[in-house]
């Protein structure tokens, strides 16, 4: 099944909302967010985690409970669910999963 979600990240400029959403994501995703220098990049990375979590919730899973691994070329995947593929893309203030 193919599913595509997209979102605008401008609402994440709100510091309180950012902190609430950030706290509900995996350590892996939070580390990726923390590596970003610019706030817009942090928002994009955070929003990617939110969209990924939305897709996973529909399957009875949570992003914060997933164990990430990396393939030969560095592409992340879920170690416990290797058949569950995902892709993240972003541009300007939009994110797509």
mmCIF file with all atom_site columns, C-alpha atoms in Angstrom:
data_model
loop_
_atom_site.group_PDB
_atom_site.id
_atom_site.type_symbol
_atom_site.label_atom_id
_atom_site.label_alt_id
_atom_site.label_comp_id
_atom_site.label_asym_id
_atom_site.label_entity_id
_atom_site.label_seq_id
_atom_site.pdbx_PDB_ins_code
_atom_site.Cartn_x
_atom_site.Cartn_y
_atom_site.Cartn_z
_atom_site.occupancy
_atom_site.B_iso_or_equiv
_atom_site.pdbx_formal_charge
_atom_site.auth_seq_id
_atom_site.auth_comp_id
_atom_site.auth_asym_id
_atom_site.auth_atom_id
_atom_site.pdbx_PDB_model_num
ATOM 1  C CA . UNK A 1 1  ? 0.000  0.000  0.000  1.00 0.00 ? 1  UNK A CA 1
ATOM 2  C CA . UNK A 1 2  ? 1.335  3.414  -0.959 1.00 0.00 ? 2  UNK A CA 1
ATOM 3  C CA . UNK A 1 3  ? 0.477  6.345  1.263  1.00 0.00 ? 3  UNK A CA 1
ATOM 4  C CA . UNK A 1 4  ? 1.608  9.942  0.868  1.00 0.00 ? 4  UNK A CA 1
ATOM 5  C CA . UNK A 1 5  ? 1.264  12.628 3.524  1.00 0.00 ? 5  UNK A CA 1
ATOM 6  C CA . UNK A 1 6  ? 2.444  16.205 3.351  1.00 0.00 ? 6  UNK A CA 1
ATOM 7  C CA . UNK A 1 7  ? 2.337  19.178 5.676  1.00 0.00 ? 7  UNK A CA 1
ATOM 8  C CA . UNK A 1 8  ? 3.348  22.797 6.017  1.00 0.00 ? 8  UNK A CA 1
ATOM 9  C CA . UNK A 1 9  ? 5.740  23.358 8.919  1.00 0.00 ? 9  UNK A CA 1
ATOM 10 C CA . UNK A 1 10 ? 4.953  27.003 9.719  1.00 0.00 ? 10 UNK A CA 1
ATOM 11 C CA . UNK A 1 11 ? 2.845  26.080 12.788 1.00 0.00 ? 11 UNK A CA 1
ATOM 12 C CA . UNK A 1 12 ? 6.014  24.657 14.341 1.00 0.00 ? 12 UNK A CA 1
ATOM 13 C CA . UNK A 1 13 ? 7.381  28.183 14.728 1.00 0.00 ? 13 UNK A CA 1
ATOM 14 C CA . UNK A 1 14 ? 5.381  28.160 17.972 1.00 0.00 ? 14 UNK A CA 1
ATOM 15 C CA . UNK A 1 15 ? 7.958  27.167 20.614 1.00 0.00 ? 15 UNK A CA 1
ATOM 16 C CA . UNK A 1 16 ? 5.432  25.461 22.883 1.00 0.00 ? 16 UNK A CA 1
ATOM 17 C CA . UNK A 1 17 ? 4.002  23.325 20.078 1.00 0.00 ? 17 UNK A CA 1
ATOM 18 C CA . UNK A 1 18 ? 7.509  22.491 18.874 1.00 0.00 ? 18 UNK A CA 1
ATOM 19 C CA . UNK A 1 19 ? 8.512  21.312 22.368 1.00 0.00 ? 19 UNK A CA 1
ATOM 20 C CA . UNK A 1 20 ? 5.364  19.192 22.806 1.00 0.00 ? 20 UNK A CA 1
ATOM 21 C CA . UNK A 1 21 ? 5.785  17.438 19.481 1.00 0.00 ? 21 UNK A CA 1
ATOM 22 C CA . UNK A 1 22 ? 9.558  17.052 19.905 1.00 0.00 ? 22 UNK A CA 1
ATOM 23 C CA . UNK A 1 23 ? 9.076  15.280 23.247 1.00 0.00 ? 23 UNK A CA 1
ATOM 24 C CA . UNK A 1 24 ? 6.794  12.662 21.653 1.00 0.00 ? 24 UNK A CA 1
ATOM 25 C CA . UNK A 1 25 ? 9.302  11.470 19.033 1.00 0.00 ? 25 UNK A CA 1
ATOM 26 C CA . UNK A 1 26 ? 12.085 8.874  19.129 1.00 0.00 ? 26 UNK A CA 1
ATOM 27 C CA . UNK A 1 27 ? 15.592 9.565  20.372 1.00 0.00 ? 27 UNK A CA 1
ATOM 28 C CA . UNK A 1 28 ? 16.765 8.972  16.795 1.00 0.00 ? 28 UNK A CA 1
ATOM 29 C CA . UNK A 1 29 ? 14.468 11.680 15.404 1.00 0.00 ? 29 UNK A CA 1
ATOM 30 C CA . UNK A 1 30 ? 15.296 14.116 18.243 1.00 0.00 ? 30 UNK A CA 1
ATOM 31 C CA . UNK A 1 31 ? 19.025 13.636 17.567 1.00 0.00 ? 31 UNK A CA 1
ATOM 32 C CA . UNK A 1 32 ? 18.459 14.426 13.875 1.00 0.00 ? 32 UNK A CA 1
ATOM 33 C CA . UNK A 1 33 ? 16.525 17.562 14.856 1.00 0.00 ? 33 UNK A CA 1
ATOM 34 C CA . UNK A 1 34 ? 19.263 18.604 17.286 1.00 0.00 ? 34 UNK A CA 1
ATOM 35 C CA . UNK A 1 35 ? 21.882 18.321 14.528 1.00 0.00 ? 35 UNK A CA 1
ATOM 36 C CA . UNK A 1 36 ? 20.104 20.996 12.500 1.00 0.00 ? 36 UNK A CA 1
ATOM 37 C CA . UNK A 1 37 ? 21.426 24.520 12.908 1.00 0.00 ? 37 UNK A CA 1
ATOM 38 C CA . UNK A 1 38 ? 18.606 26.622 11.458 1.00 0.00 ? 38 UNK A CA 1
ATOM 39 C CA . UNK A 1 39 ? 15.141 26.636 13.027 1.00 0.00 ? 39 UNK A CA 1
ATOM 40 C CA . UNK A 1 40 ? 13.472 26.034 9.664  1.00 0.00 ? 40 UNK A CA 1
ATOM 41 C CA . UNK A 1 41 ? 15.531 22.863 9.206  1.00 0.00 ? 41 UNK A CA 1
ATOM 42 C CA . UNK A 1 42 ? 14.614 21.742 12.727 1.00 0.00 ? 42 UNK A CA 1
ATOM 43 C CA . UNK A 1 43 ? 10.950 22.320 11.896 1.00 0.00 ? 43 UNK A CA 1
ATOM 44 C CA . UNK A 1 44 ? 11.241 20.301 8.682  1.00 0.00 ? 44 UNK A CA 1
ATOM 45 C CA . UNK A 1 45 ? 12.890 17.395 10.475 1.00 0.00 ? 45 UNK A CA 1
ATOM 46 C CA . UNK A 1 46 ? 10.356 17.515 13.304 1.00 0.00 ? 46 UNK A CA 1
ATOM 47 C CA . UNK A 1 47 ? 7.447  17.582 10.874 1.00 0.00 ? 47 UNK A CA 1
ATOM 48 C CA . UNK A 1 48 ? 8.885  14.581 9.032  1.00 0.00 ? 48 UNK A CA 1
ATOM 49 C CA . UNK A 1 49 ? 8.789  12.684 12.320 1.00 0.00 ? 49 UNK A CA 1
ATOM 50 C CA . UNK A 1 50 ? 5.185  13.737 12.924 1.00 0.00 ? 50 UNK A CA 1
ATOM 51 C CA . UNK A 1 51 ? 4.082  12.574 9.467  1.00 0.00 ? 51 UNK A CA 1
ATOM 52 C CA . UNK A 1 52 ? 5.969  9.314  9.820  1.00 0.00 ? 52 UNK A CA 1
ATOM 53 C CA . UNK A 1 53 ? 4.317  8.777  13.203 1.00 0.00 ? 53 UNK A CA 1
ATOM 54 C CA . UNK A 1 54 ? 0.892  9.379  11.633 1.00 0.00 ? 54 UNK A CA 1
ATOM 55 C CA . UNK A 1 55 ? 1.509  6.668  9.043  1.00 0.00 ? 55 UNK A CA 1
ATOM 56 C CA . UNK A 1 56 ? 2.808  4.270  11.679 1.00 0.00 ? 56 UNK A CA 1
ATOM 57 C CA . UNK A 1 57 ? -0.139 4.891  14.011 1.00 0.00 ? 57 UNK A CA 1
ATOM 58 C CA . UNK A 1 58 ? -2.477 3.665  11.291 1.00 0.00 ? 58 UNK A CA 1
ATOM 59 C CA . UNK A 1 59 ? -0.585 0.380  11.511 1.00 0.00 ? 59 UNK A CA 1
ATOM 60 C CA . UNK A 1 60 ? -0.683 0.215  15.317 1.00 0.00 ? 60 UNK A CA 1
ATOM 61 C CA . UNK A 1 61 ? 2.920  1.410  15.684 1.00 0.00 ? 61 UNK A CA 1
ATOM 62 C CA . UNK A 1 62 ? 4.591  4.551  17.028 1.00 0.00 ? 62 UNK A CA 1
ATOM 63 C CA . UNK A 1 63 ? 7.627  6.349  15.659 1.00 0.00 ? 63 UNK A CA 1
ATOM 64 C CA . UNK A 1 64 ? 8.983  6.837  19.173 1.00 0.00 ? 64 UNK A CA 1
ATOM 65 C CA . UNK A 1 65 ? 9.117  3.042  19.660 1.00 0.00 ? 65 UNK A CA 1
ATOM 66 C CA . UNK A 1 66 ? 10.791 2.197  16.367 1.00 0.00 ? 66 UNK A CA 1
ATOM 67 C CA . UNK A 1 67 ? 14.396 1.027  16.141 1.00 0.00 ? 67 UNK A CA 1
ATOM 68 C CA . UNK A 1 68 ? 16.158 2.654  13.212 1.00 0.00 ? 68 UNK A CA 1
ATOM 69 C CA . UNK A 1 69 ? 18.970 1.050  11.253 1.00 0.00 ? 69 UNK A CA 1
ATOM 70 C CA . UNK A 1 70 ? 20.813 2.178  8.130  1.00 0.00 ? 70 UNK A CA 1
ATOM 71 C CA . UNK A 1 71 ? 21.247 0.301  4.876  1.00 0.00 ? 71 UNK A CA 1
ATOM 72 C CA . UNK A 1 72 ? 24.424 0.047  2.812  1.00 0.00 ? 72 UNK A CA 1
ATOM 73 C CA . UNK A 1 73 ? 23.911 3.506  1.320  1.00 0.00 ? 73 UNK A CA 1
ATOM 74 C CA . UNK A 1 74 ? 22.909 5.137  4.608  1.00 0.00 ? 74 UNK A CA 1
ATOM 75 C CA . UNK A 1 75 ? 19.145 5.077  4.000  1.00 0.00 ? 75 UNK A CA 1
ATOM 76 C CA . UNK A 1 76 ? 17.322 4.566  7.295  1.00 0.00 ? 76 UNK A CA 1
ATOM 77 C CA . UNK A 1 77 ? 14.839 1.752  7.793  1.00 0.00 ? 77 UNK A CA 1
ATOM 78 C CA . UNK A 1 78 ? 13.052 0.156  10.728 1.00 0.00 ? 78 UNK A CA 1
ATOM 79 C CA . UNK A 1 79 ? 15.105 -2.756 12.058 1.00 0.00 ? 79 UNK A CA 1
ATOM 80 C CA . UNK A 1 80 ? 12.063 -4.672 13.335 1.00 0.00 ? 80 UNK A CA 1
ATOM 81 C CA . UNK A 1 81 ? 9.992  -3.933 10.200 1.00 0.00 ? 81 UNK A CA 1
ATOM 82 C CA . UNK A 1 82 ? 12.396 -4.074 7.225  1.00 0.00 ? 82 UNK A CA 1
ATOM 83 C CA . UNK A 1 83 ? 9.529  -4.555 4.752  1.00 0.00 ? 83 UNK A CA 1
ATOM 84 C CA . UNK A 1 84 ? 7.986  -1.227 5.804  1.00 0.00 ? 84 UNK A CA 1
ATOM 85 C CA . UNK A 1 85 ? 9.604  1.326  3.484  1.00 0.00 ? 85 UNK A CA 1
ATOM 86 C CA . UNK A 1 86 ? 9.449  5.097  3.792  1.00 0.00 ? 86 UNK A CA 1
ATOM 87 C CA . UNK A 1 87 ? 10.865 8.144  2.122  1.00 0.00 ? 87 UNK A CA 1
ATOM 88 C CA . UNK A 1 88 ? 11.043 11.726 3.405  1.00 0.00 ? 88 UNK A CA 1
ATOM 89 C CA . UNK A 1 89 ? 11.348 14.810 1.236  1.00 0.00 ? 89 UNK A CA 1
ATOM 90 C CA . UNK A 1 90 ? 11.170 18.505 2.027  1.00 0.00 ? 90 UNK A CA 1
ATOM 91 C CA . UNK A 1 91 ? 11.339 21.827 0.268  1.00 0.00 ? 91 UNK A CA 1
ATOM 92 C CA . UNK A 1 92 ? 10.928 25.331 1.646  1.00 0.00 ? 92 UNK A CA 1
ATOM 93 C CA . UNK A 1 93 ? 8.206  24.944 4.323  1.00 0.00 ? 93 UNK A CA 1
ATOM 94 C CA . UNK A 1 94 ? 6.703  21.635 3.116  1.00 0.00 ? 94 UNK A CA 1
ATOM 95 C CA . UNK A 1 95 ? 7.454  18.044 4.100  1.00 0.00 ? 95 UNK A CA 1
ATOM 96 C CA . UNK A 1 96 ? 6.284  14.862 2.415  1.00 0.00 ? 96 UNK A CA 1
ATOM 97 C CA . UNK A 1 97 ? 6.457  11.280 3.710  1.00 0.00 ? 97 UNK A CA 1
#
